[in-house]
Amino acid sequence: MHGLGVRLVKPHAEIDQVWPRHGRVGLTGHLHGLSAAGSAWRLLLVRRSRPEHELRYPAGLDGERFECAFPVRDLAPFGCRNGEQWDIHLTTRRDGAEIRLRAGRRLDDIRGKKHIMVFPAQPADDADGAGGPLTVRPYYTVQDNLSLECTVPAAGSAPAGAGAGAAAGRAV
């Protein structure tokens, strides 16, 4: 808190919508606290337990607003174990250095999104099945950052989110 109760928020990628469906996770939002001018931006997924494992995707920007998506099956070849997390960032390069903005939702008045905004999991088997059965679910952390959780379904169970309602994940 600062002064009259205004909360200072460091630069980040503010998430407006999360769309987990059809084997992809789509994200829309805007950059907060940093200009997008003159920079090419990318979506970056970083495996929390092994930060050298990264996945990068194009991020389209219109002014400060961004839109990007990635296929969940791209996480399968990493052999994720149950409960594995991946953190989501938007990145660019300036003056030869990489700038990473953590993706999250901090500019609203909703605290504790981890237990309020729950998204469906999607099956993420890779094309040849070598990665094994895996589901991927976006979730908000206790700091209101957006991350991914990978889980291995129990033997004989249907992957979470595999039912008809799996396409309805959206946080506004």
Coordinates of N, CA, C and O in Angstrom, one line a residue:
M1 N 0.8 -1.2 0.0 CA 0.0 0.0 0.0 C 0.9 1.2 0.0 O 2.0 1.2 0.5
H2 N 0.4 2.3 -0.6 CA 1.2 3.5 -0.7 C 0.2 4.7 -0.6 O -0.8 4.8 -1.3
G3 N 0.5 5.6 0.3 CA -0.3 6.9 0.4 C -1.7 6.6 0.8 O -2.0 6.1 1.9
L4 N -2.7 6.9 -0.1 CA -4.1 6.8 0.2 C -4.7 5.4 0.0 O -5.8 5.3 -0.4
G5 N -3.9 4.4 0.2 CA -4.5 3.0 0.0 C -4.4 2.5 -1.4 O -5.0 1.6 -1.8
V6 N -3.6 3.2 -2.3 CA -3.4 2.8 -3.7 C -2.3 1.7 -3.7 O -1.2 1.9 -3.2
R7 N -2.6 0.5 -4.3 CA -1.7 -0.6 -4.3 C -0.8 -0.4 -5.5 O -1.3 -0.3 -6.7
L8 N 0.5 -0.4 -5.3 CA 1.5 -0.3 -6.4 C 1.6 -1.7 -7.0 O 1.8 -2.7 -6.3
V9 N 1.6 -1.8 -8.3 CA 1.7 -3.0 -9.1 C 2.8 -2.9 -10.1 O 2.8 -2.0 -10.9
K10 N 3.8 -3.9 -10.0 CA 4.9 -3.8 -10.9 C 4.5 -4.2 -12.3 O 3.4 -4.9 -12.5
P11 N 5.3 -3.9 -13.3 CA 4.9 -4.3 -14.7 C 4.6 -5.8 -14.8 O 5.4 -6.6 -14.2
H12 N 3.6 -6.1 -15.6 CA 3.3 -7.5 -15.8 C 2.3 -7.6 -17.0 O 1.9 -6.6 -17.6
A13 N 2.0 -8.8 -17.4 CA 1.1 -9.1 -18.5 C -0.3 -9.3 -17.8 O -0.5 -10.4 -17.3
E14 N -1.2 -8.4 -17.8 CA -2.5 -8.5 -17.2 C -3.4 -9.3 -18.0 O -3.7 -9.0 -19.2
I15 N -3.9 -10.4 -17.5 CA -4.8 -11.3 -18.2 C -6.2 -10.9 -18.1 O -6.7 -10.6 -17.0
D16 N -6.9 -10.8 -19.2 CA -8.3 -10.4 -19.3 C -9.1 -11.7 -19.4 O -10.1 -11.9 -18.8
Q17 N -8.7 -12.6 -20.3 CA -9.5 -13.8 -20.5 C -8.5 -15.0 -20.7 O -7.5 -14.9 -21.3
V18 N -9.0 -16.2 -20.3 CA -8.3 -17.4 -20.4 C -9.3 -18.4 -21.1 O -10.4 -18.6 -20.6
W19 N -8.9 -19.0 -22.2 CA -9.8 -19.8 -23.0 C -9.1 -21.2 -23.2 O -8.4 -21.5 -24.2
P20 N -9.3 -22.1 -22.2 CA -8.8 -23.5 -22.4 C -9.8 -24.4 -23.1 O -10.8 -24.9 -22.5
R21 N -9.6 -24.6 -24.4 CA -10.5 -25.5 -25.1 C -9.9 -25.9 -26.5 O -9.0 -25.3 -27.0
H22 N -10.5 -27.0 -27.0 CA -10.1 -27.6 -28.3 C -8.6 -27.8 -28.3 O -7.9 -27.6 -29.4
G23 N -8.0 -28.3 -27.2 CA -6.6 -28.7 -27.2 C -5.6 -27.5 -27.1 O -4.4 -27.6 -27.3
R24 N -6.1 -26.3 -26.9 CA -5.3 -25.1 -26.8 C -5.7 -24.3 -25.6 O -6.8 -24.4 -25.0
V25 N -4.8 -23.4 -25.2 CA -5.1 -22.4 -24.2 C -4.9 -21.1 -24.8 O -3.7 -20.8 -25.3
G26 N -5.9 -20.3 -24.9 CA -5.8 -18.9 -25.5 C -5.8 -17.9 -24.4 O -6.5 -18.1 -23.4
L27 N -5.1 -16.9 -24.6 CA -5.0 -15.8 -23.6 C -5.1 -14.4 -24.2 O -4.6 -14.2 -25.3
T28 N -5.9 -13.5 -23.6 CA -6.0 -12.2 -24.0 C -5.7 -11.3 -22.8 O -6.0 -11.7 -21.7
G29 N -5.2 -10.1 -23.1 CA -4.9 -9.2 -22.0 C -4.2 -7.9 -22.5 O -4.3 -7.6 -23.7
H30 N -3.5 -7.3 -21.6 CA -2.8 -6.1 -21.9 C -1.5 -5.9 -21.1 O -1.4 -6.5 -20.0
L31 N -0.5 -5.3 -21.6 CA 0.7 -5.0 -20.9 C 0.4 -3.9 -19.9 O -0.2 -2.9 -20.2
H32 N 0.9 -4.1 -18.7 CA 0.7 -3.1 -17.6 C 2.1 -2.6 -17.2 O 2.9 -3.4 -16.7
G33 N 2.3 -1.3 -17.3 CA 3.6 -0.8 -16.7 C 4.8 -0.8 -17.6 O 5.9 -0.4 -17.2
L34 N 4.6 -1.2 -18.9 CA 5.7 -1.2 -19.8 C 5.1 -1.1 -21.2 O 4.2 -1.7 -21.6
S35 N 5.7 -0.2 -22.0 CA 5.3 0.1 -23.3 C 5.6 -1.1 -24.3 O 6.7 -1.7 -24.2
A36 N 4.7 -1.4 -25.2 CA 5.0 -2.4 -26.2 C 5.7 -1.9 -27.4 O 6.1 -2.6 -28.3
A37 N 5.8 -0.6 -27.5 CA 6.3 0.1 -28.7 C 7.6 -0.5 -29.3 O 8.5 -0.7 -28.5
G38 N 7.6 -0.8 -30.6 CA 8.8 -1.2 -31.3 C 9.3 -2.6 -30.9 O 10.4 -2.9 -31.3
S39 N 8.6 -3.4 -30.2 CA 9.1 -4.6 -29.8 C 8.3 -5.8 -30.3 O 7.1 -5.7 -30.4
A40 N 9.0 -6.9 -30.6 CA 8.3 -8.2 -30.9 C 8.1 -8.9 -29.6 O 9.1 -9.1 -28.9
W41 N 6.9 -9.3 -29.3 CA 6.6 -10.0 -28.0 C 6.3 -11.5 -28.3 O 5.8 -11.9 -29.4
R42 N 6.6 -12.3 -27.3 CA 6.4 -13.8 -27.4 C 5.8 -14.2 -26.1 O 6.1 -13.7 -25.0
L43 N 5.0 -15.3 -26.2 CA 4.5 -16.0 -25.0 C 5.6 -17.0 -24.6 O 6.1 -17.7 -25.4
L44 N 5.9 -17.1 -23.3 CA 6.9 -18.0 -22.8 C 6.3 -18.8 -21.7 O 5.8 -18.3 -20.7
L45 N 6.5 -20.1 -21.8 CA 6.1 -21.1 -20.8 C 7.4 -21.6 -20.2 O 8.3 -22.1 -20.9
V46 N 7.6 -21.6 -18.9 CA 8.8 -22.0 -18.2 C 8.4 -23.1 -17.2 O 7.6 -22.8 -16.3
R47 N 9.0 -24.3 -17.3 CA 8.8 -25.4 -16.4 C 9.4 -25.0 -15.0 O 10.6 -24.7 -14.9
R48 N 8.6 -24.9 -14.0 CA 9.1 -24.4 -12.7 C 10.2 -25.3 -12.1 O 11.2 -24.8 -11.6
S49 N 10.1 -26.6 -12.2 CA 11.1 -27.5 -11.6 C 12.4 -27.6 -12.5 O 13.4 -28.0 -12.0
R50 N 12.3 -27.2 -13.7 CA 13.5 -27.3 -14.6 C 13.4 -26.0 -15.6 O 13.0 -26.1 -16.7
P51 N 13.8 -24.9 -15.1 CA 13.7 -23.6 -15.8 C 14.3 -23.6 -17.2 O 14.0 -22.7 -18.0
E52 N 15.2 -24.5 -17.4 CA 15.8 -24.6 -18.8 C 14.9 -25.1 -19.8 O 15.1 -25.0 -21.0
H53 N 13.8 -25.7 -19.4 CA 12.7 -26.2 -20.3 C 11.8 -25.0 -20.5 O 11.0 -24.6 -19.6
E54 N 11.8 -24.5 -21.8 CA 11.0 -23.4 -22.1 C 10.2 -23.7 -23.4 O 10.8 -24.4 -24.3
L55 N 9.1 -23.1 -23.6 CA 8.3 -23.2 -24.8 C 8.0 -21.7 -25.2 O 7.5 -21.0 -24.3
R56 N 8.2 -21.4 -26.5 CA 7.9 -20.0 -26.9 C 6.9 -20.0 -28.1 O 7.0 -20.8 -29.0
Y57 N 6.0 -19.0 -28.1 CA 5.0 -18.8 -29.1 C 4.9 -17.4 -29.5 O 5.1 -16.5 -28.6
P58 N 4.4 -17.1 -30.7 CA 4.2 -15.7 -31.0 C 3.1 -15.1 -30.2 O 2.1 -15.8 -29.9
A59 N 3.2 -13.8 -29.9 CA 2.1 -13.1 -29.2 C 1.8 -11.9 -30.1 O 2.6 -11.0 -30.3
G60 N 0.5 -11.8 -30.5 CA 0.1 -10.7 -31.3 C -0.2 -9.5 -30.4 O -0.9 -9.7 -29.4
L61 N 0.3 -8.3 -30.7 CA 0.0 -7.1 -30.0 C -0.7 -6.1 -30.9 O -0.3 -5.9 -32.0
D62 N -1.7 -5.4 -30.3 CA -2.3 -4.2 -30.9 C -2.3 -3.1 -29.9 O -3.1 -3.1 -28.9
G63 N -1.3 -2.2 -30.0 CA -1.0 -1.3 -28.9 C -0.5 -2.1 -27.7 O 0.5 -2.8 -27.8
E64 N -1.1 -1.9 -26.6 CA -0.7 -2.6 -25.4 C -1.5 -4.0 -25.2 O -1.2 -4.8 -24.3
R65 N -2.5 -4.2 -26.0 CA -3.3 -5.4 -25.9 C -2.6 -6.6 -26.6 O -2.1 -6.5 -27.7
F66 N -2.7 -7.8 -26.0 CA -2.1 -9.0 -26.6 C -3.1 -10.1 -26.7 O -4.1 -10.1 -26.0
E67 N -2.8 -11.0 -27.6 CA -3.6 -12.2 -27.8 C -2.6 -13.3 -28.2 O -1.7 -13.1 -29.1
C68 N -2.7 -14.5 -27.6 CA -1.8 -15.6 -27.9 C -2.4 -16.9 -27.5 O -3.4 -16.9 -26.8
A69 N -1.9 -18.0 -28.0 CA -2.4 -19.3 -27.7 C -1.3 -20.3 -27.9 O -0.3 -20.0 -28.6
F70 N -1.5 -21.5 -27.3 CA -0.5 -22.6 -27.5 C -1.3 -23.9 -27.4 O -2.3 -24.0 -26.7
P71 N -0.8 -24.9 -28.1 CA -1.4 -26.3 -28.0 C -0.9 -27.0 -26.7 O 0.3 -27.0 -26.4
V72 N -1.8 -27.5 -25.9 CA -1.4 -28.2 -24.7 C -0.6 -29.4 -24.9 O 0.2 -29.8 -24.0
R73 N -0.7 -30.0 -26.0 CA 0.1 -31.2 -26.3 C 1.6 -31.0 -26.4 O 2.4 -31.9 -26.3
D74 N 2.0 -29.7 -26.6 CA 3.4 -29.4 -26.6 C 4.1 -29.7 -25.3 O 5.3 -29.8 -25.2
L75 N 3.3 -29.8 -24.2 CA 3.9 -30.0 -22.9 C 4.2 -31.5 -22.6 O 5.0 -31.9 -21.8
A76 N 3.5 -32.4 -23.4 CA 3.6 -33.8 -23.2 C 5.0 -34.4 -23.4 O 5.4 -35.3 -22.6
P77 N 5.7 -34.0 -24.4 CA 7.1 -34.6 -24.6 C 8.0 -34.4 -23.4 O 9.1 -35.1 -23.4
F78 N 7.7 -33.5 -22.5 CA 8.7 -33.2 -21.4 C 8.6 -34.2 -20.3 O 9.4 -34.1 -19.3
G79 N 7.7 -35.2 -20.4 CA 7.6 -36.2 -19.4 C 7.3 -35.7 -18.0 O 7.9 -36.1 -17.0
C80 N 6.4 -34.7 -18.0 CA 6.0 -34.1 -16.7 C 5.5 -35.1 -15.7 O 4.7 -36.0 -16.1
R81 N 5.8 -34.9 -14.5 CA 5.3 -35.8 -13.5 C 4.0 -35.1 -12.9 O 3.7 -34.0 -13.2
N82 N 3.3 -35.9 -12.1 CA 2.0 -35.4 -11.5 C 2.3 -34.1 -10.7 O 3.2 -34.1 -9.9
G83 N 1.5 -33.1 -11.0 CA 1.6 -31.8 -10.2 C 2.6 -30.9 -10.7 O 2.9 -29.9 -10.1
E84 N 3.2 -31.2 -11.9 CA 4.2 -30.3 -12.5 C 3.6 -28.9 -12.9 O 2.5 -28.9 -13.4
Q85 N 4.3 -27.8 -12.6 CA 3.8 -26.5 -13.0 C 4.7 -25.8 -14.0 O 5.9 -26.0 -14.0
W86 N 4.0 -25.0 -14.8 CA 4.7 -24.2 -15.8 C 4.2 -22.8 -15.6 O 3.0 -22.5 -15.4
D87 N 5.1 -21.8 -15.5 CA 4.8 -20.4 -15.4 C 4.7 -19.7 -16.7 O 5.4 -20.1 -17.6
I88 N 3.8 -18.7 -16.8 CA 3.5 -18.1 -18.0 C 4.0 -16.6 -18.0 O 3.8 -15.9 -17.0
H89 N 4.7 -16.2 -19.1 CA 5.3 -14.9 -19.2 C 5.0 -14.4 -20.6 O 4.8 -15.1 -21.5
L90 N 5.1 -13.0 -20.8 CA 5.3 -12.4 -22.1 C 6.7 -11.8 -22.1 O 7.1 -11.3 -21.1
T91 N 7.4 -12.0 -23.2 CA 8.8 -11.6 -23.2 C 9.0 -10.7 -24.5 O 8.4 -10.9 -25.5
T92 N 10.1 -9.9 -24.4 CA 10.6 -9.2 -25.5 C 12.1 -8.9 -25.2 O 12.6 -9.2 -24.1
R93 N 12.8 -8.4 -26.2 CA 14.2 -8.1 -26.1 C 14.4 -6.6 -26.3 O 13.8 -6.0 -27.2
R94 N 15.1 -6.0 -25.4 CA 15.4 -4.6 -25.5 C 16.9 -4.4 -25.0 O 17.3 -4.9 -24.0
D95 N 17.6 -3.6 -25.8 CA 19.0 -3.3 -25.5 C 19.8 -4.6 -25.3 O 20.6 -4.7 -24.4
G96 N 19.5 -5.7 -26.0 CA 20.2 -6.9 -25.9 C 19.8 -7.8 -24.7 O 20.4 -8.9 -24.5
A97 N 18.9 -7.4 -23.9 CA 18.5 -8.2 -22.7 C 17.0 -8.6 -22.9 O 16.2 -7.9 -23.4
E98 N 16.7 -9.8 -22.3 CA 15.3 -10.3 -22.4 C 14.6 -9.6 -21.2 O 15.1 -9.6 -20.1
I99 N 13.4 -9.1 -21.5 CA 12.5 -8.6 -20.5 C 11.3 -9.7 -20.4 O 10.7 -10.0 -21.4
R100 N 11.1 -10.1 -19.1 CA 10.0 -11.1 -18.9 C 8.9 -10.4 -18.0 O 9.2 -9.9 -16.9
L101 N 7.7 -10.4 -18.5 CA 6.6 -9.9 -17.7 C 5.8 -11.2 -17.3 O 5.3 -11.9 -18.2
R102 N 5.6 -11.3 -16.0 CA 4.8 -12.5 -15.5 C 3.3 -12.2 -15.9 O 2.8 -11.1 -15.8
A103 N 2.7 -13.3 -16.3 CA 1.2 -13.2 -16.6 C 0.4 -13.4 -15.4 O 0.7 -14.3 -14.6
G104 N -0.6 -12.5 -15.2 CA -1.4 -12.6 -14.0 C -2.6 -11.7 -14.1 O -2.7 -11.0 -15.1
R105 N -3.4 -11.7 -13.1 CA -4.5 -10.8 -13.0 C -4.5 -10.1 -11.7 O -4.9 -10.7 -10.7
R106 N -4.0 -8.9 -11.7 CA -3.8 -8.2 -10.4 C -4.6 -6.8 -10.3 O -4.6 -6.2 -9.2
L107 N -5.1 -6.4 -11.4 CA -5.7 -5.0 -11.4 C -7.2 -5.0 -11.1 O -7.9 -4.0 -11.1
D108 N -7.8 -6.2 -10.8 CA -9.2 -6.2 -10.3 C -9.2 -6.3 -8.8 O -8.1 -6.3 -8.1
D109 N -10.3 -6.3 -8.2 CA -10.4 -6.4 -6.7 C -10.7 -7.8 -6.2 O -11.1 -8.0 -5.1
I110 N -10.4 -8.8 -7.1 CA -10.7 -10.2 -6.6 C -9.4 -10.7 -6.1 O -8.4 -10.9 -6.8
R111 N -9.4 -11.1 -4.8 CA -8.2 -11.7 -4.2 C -8.5 -13.2 -4.0 O -9.7 -13.6 -3.8
G112 N -7.5 -14.0 -4.1 CA -7.7 -15.5 -3.9 C -8.3 -16.1 -5.1 O -9.1 -17.1 -5.0
K113 N -7.9 -15.7 -6.3 CA -8.4 -16.3 -7.6 C -8.1 -17.8 -7.6 O -8.9 -18.5 -8.3
K114 N -7.1 -18.3 -7.0 CA -6.8 -19.7 -7.0 C -8.0 -20.6 -6.7 O -8.1 -21.7 -7.3
H115 N -8.8 -20.2 -5.8 CA -9.9 -21.0 -5.4 C -11.2 -20.5 -6.0 O -12.3 -21.1 -5.8
I116 N -11.2 -19.3 -6.7 CA -12.4 -18.8 -7.2 C -12.6 -19.0 -8.7 O -13.6 -19.4 -9.2
M117 N -11.5 -18.8 -9.5 CA -11.5 -19.0 -10.9 C -10.8 -20.3 -11.3 O -9.6 -20.5 -11.2
V118 N -11.6 -21.3 -11.6 CA -11.2 -22.6 -11.8 C -11.4 -23.0 -13.3 O -12.6 -22.9 -13.8
F119 N -10.4 -23.4 -14.0 CA -10.5 -23.7 -15.4 C -10.4 -25.3 -15.6 O -9.8 -26.0 -14.8
P120 N -11.0 -25.7 -16.7 CA -11.0 -27.2 -17.0 C -9.6 -27.6 -17.4 O -8.9 -26.9 -18.0
A121 N -9.3 -28.9 -17.2 CA -8.1 -29.5 -17.7 C -8.4 -30.1 -19.0 O -9.6 -30.4 -19.4
Q122 N -7.4 -30.2 -19.9 CA -7.5 -30.8 -21.2 C -6.5 -31.9 -21.4 O -5.3 -31.8 -20.9
P123 N -6.8 -33.0 -22.1 CA -5.8 -34.0 -22.4 C -4.7 -33.4 -23.3 O -5.0 -32.6 -24.2
A124 N -3.5 -33.9 -23.0 CA -2.3 -33.3 -23.7 C -1.4 -34.3 -24.2 O -0.2 -34.1 -24.3
D125 N -1.9 -35.5 -24.7 CA -1.0 -36.5 -25.2 C -0.3 -36.0 -26.5 O -0.9 -35.3 -27.3
D126 N 1.0 -36.3 -26.6 CA 1.6 -35.9 -27.8 C 1.2 -36.7 -29.0 O 0.6 -37.8 -28.8
A127 N 1.6 -36.4 -30.2 CA 1.1 -37.0 -31.4 C 1.4 -38.5 -31.5 O 0.6 -39.3 -31.9
D128 N 2.6 -38.9 -31.0 CA 2.9 -40.3 -31.1 C 2.7 -41.1 -29.8 O 3.0 -42.3 -29.7
G129 N 2.1 -40.4 -28.8 CA 1.8 -41.0 -27.5 C 3.0 -41.2 -26.6 O 2.9 -41.8 -25.5
A130 N 4.2 -40.8 -27.0 CA 5.4 -41.1 -26.3 C 5.4 -40.3 -24.9 O 6.1 -40.8 -24.0
G131 N 4.7 -39.2 -24.8 CA 4.7 -38.5 -23.6 C 3.8 -39.1 -22.6 O 3.8 -38.7 -21.4
G132 N 2.9 -40.0 -23.0 CA 2.0 -40.7 -22.0 C 0.8 -39.8 -21.8 O 0.7 -38.7 -22.2
P133 N -0.2 -40.3 -21.0 CA -1.4 -39.5 -20.7 C -1.0 -38.4 -19.8 O -0.2 -38.5 -18.9
L134 N -1.6 -37.2 -20.1 CA -1.3 -36.0 -19.3 C -2.5 -35.1 -19.5 O -3.1 -35.0 -20.6
T135 N -2.8 -34.3 -18.5 CA -3.8 -33.3 -18.6 C -3.1 -32.0 -18.2 O -2.2 -31.9 -17.4
V136 N -3.6 -30.9 -18.8 CA -3.0 -29.5 -18.5 C -4.2 -28.6 -18.2 O -5.2 -28.6 -18.9
R137 N -4.0 -27.9 -17.1 CA -5.0 -27.0 -16.6 C -4.4 -25.6 -16.2 O -3.5 -25.6 -15.4
P138 N -4.9 -24.5 -16.8 CA -4.5 -23.2 -16.3 C -5.0 -23.0 -14.9 O -6.1 -23.5 -14.5
Y139 N -4.3 -22.3 -14.1 CA -4.8 -21.9 -12.7 C -4.1 -20.6 -12.3 O -3.0 -20.3 -12.7
Y140 N -4.7 -19.9 -11.4 CA -4.1 -18.7 -10.7 C -3.4 -19.2 -9.5 O -4.0 -20.0 -8.7
T141 N -2.2 -18.7 -9.3 CA -1.4 -19.0 -8.1 C -2.0 -18.1 -6.9 O -2.8 -17.2 -7.1
V142 N -1.4 -18.3 -5.7 CA -1.8 -17.5 -4.6 C -1.4 -16.1 -4.7 O -1.9 -15.2 -4.1
Q143 N -0.4 -15.8 -5.6 CA -0.1 -14.4 -5.9 C -0.9 -13.8 -7.1 O -0.5 -12.8 -7.6
D144 N -1.9 -14.6 -7.6 CA -2.7 -14.2 -8.7 C -2.0 -14.1 -10.0 O -2.3 -13.4 -11.0
N145 N -0.9 -14.9 -10.1 CA -0.2 -15.1 -11.4 C -0.9 -16.3 -12.1 O -1.5 -17.2 -11.5
L146 N -0.8 -16.4 -13.4 CA -1.3 -17.5 -14.2 C -0.3 -18.5 -14.5 O 0.8 -18.2 -14.9
S147 N -0.5 -19.8 -14.2 CA 0.4 -20.9 -14.4 C -0.4 -22.0 -15.0 O -1.6 -22.0 -15.1
L148 N 0.3 -23.1 -15.3 CA -0.3 -24.3 -15.8 C 0.1 -25.5 -14.8 O 1.2 -25.5 -14.3
E149 N -0.9 -26.4 -14.6 CA -0.6 -27.6 -13.8 C -0.8 -28.8 -14.7 O -1.8 -28.9 -15.4
C150 N 0.2 -29.7 -14.7 CA 0.1 -30.9 -15.5 C -0.2 -32.0 -14.5 O 0.5 -32.1 -13.4
T151 N -1.1 -32.9 -14.8 CA -1.4 -34.1 -14.0 C -1.5 -35.3 -14.9 O -1.8 -35.2 -16.0
V152 N -1.2 -36.4 -14.2 CA -1.3 -37.7 -14.9 C -2.6 -38.4 -14.4 O -2.7 -38.6 -13.2
P153 N -3.6 -38.6 -15.3 CA -4.8 -39.2 -14.8 C -4.6 -40.6 -14.2 O -3.7 -41.3 -14.6
A154 N -5.4 -40.9 -13.2 CA -5.3 -42.3 -12.6 C -5.7 -43.3 -13.7 O -6.5 -43.0 -14.6
A155 N -5.1 -44.5 -13.6 CA -5.4 -45.5 -14.6 C -6.9 -45.8 -14.6 O -7.5 -46.0 -13.6
G156 N -7.4 -45.9 -15.8 CA -8.8 -46.2 -16.1 C -9.8 -45.0 -15.9 O -10.9 -45.2 -16.1
S157 N -9.2 -43.8 -15.6 CA -10.1 -42.7 -15.4 C -10.1 -41.8 -16.7 O -9.1 -41.8 -17.4
A158 N -11.2 -41.2 -17.0 CA -11.2 -40.2 -18.1 C -10.5 -39.0 -17.7 O -10.5 -38.5 -16.5
P159 N -9.7 -38.4 -18.6 CA -9.0 -37.1 -18.3 C -9.9 -36.1 -17.8 O -11.0 -35.9 -18.4
A160 N -9.5 -35.3 -16.8 CA -10.4 -34.2 -16.4 C -10.6 -33.2 -17.5 O -9.7 -32.9 -18.3
G161 N -11.8 -32.8 -17.7 CA -12.1 -31.8 -18.7 C -12.4 -32.5 -20.1 O -12.6 -31.8 -21.0
A162 N -12.4 -33.8 -20.1 CA -12.6 -34.5 -21.4 C -14.1 -34.5 -21.7 O -14.5 -34.9 -22.8
G163 N -15.0 -34.1 -20.8 CA -16.4 -34.2 -21.1 C -16.9 -33.0 -21.9 O -16.1 -32.2 -22.3
A164 N -18.2 -32.9 -22.1 CA -18.8 -31.9 -23.0 C -18.6 -30.5 -22.5 O -18.6 -29.6 -23.2
G165 N -18.5 -30.3 -21.2 CA -18.4 -29.0 -20.6 C -16.9 -28.4 -20.6 O -16.7 -27.3 -20.2
A166 N -16.0 -29.2 -21.2 CA -14.6 -28.8 -21.2 C -14.3 -27.5 -22.0 O -13.3 -26.8 -21.7
A167 N -15.1 -27.2 -22.9 CA -14.9 -26.0 -23.7 C -15.4 -24.7 -23.1 O -15.3 -23.7 -23.7
A168 N -15.9 -24.7 -21.9 CA -16.5 -23.6 -21.4 C -15.6 -22.8 -20.4 O -16.1 -22.0 -19.7
G169 N -14.3 -23.0 -20.4 CA -13.4 -22.3 -19.5 C -13.2 -20.8 -19.9 O -12.6 -20.6 -21.0
R170 N -13.6 -19.9 -19.1 CA -13.3 -18.5 -19.4 C -13.4 -17.7 -18.1 O -14.3 -17.9 -17.3
A171 N -12.4 -16.9 -17.9 CA -12.5 -16.0 -16.7 C -12.6 -14.5 -17.3 O -11.8 -14.2 -18.2
V172 N -13.5 -13.8 -16.7 CA -13.6 -12.4 -17.2 C -13.4 -11.5 -16.0 O -13.6 -11.7 -14.9

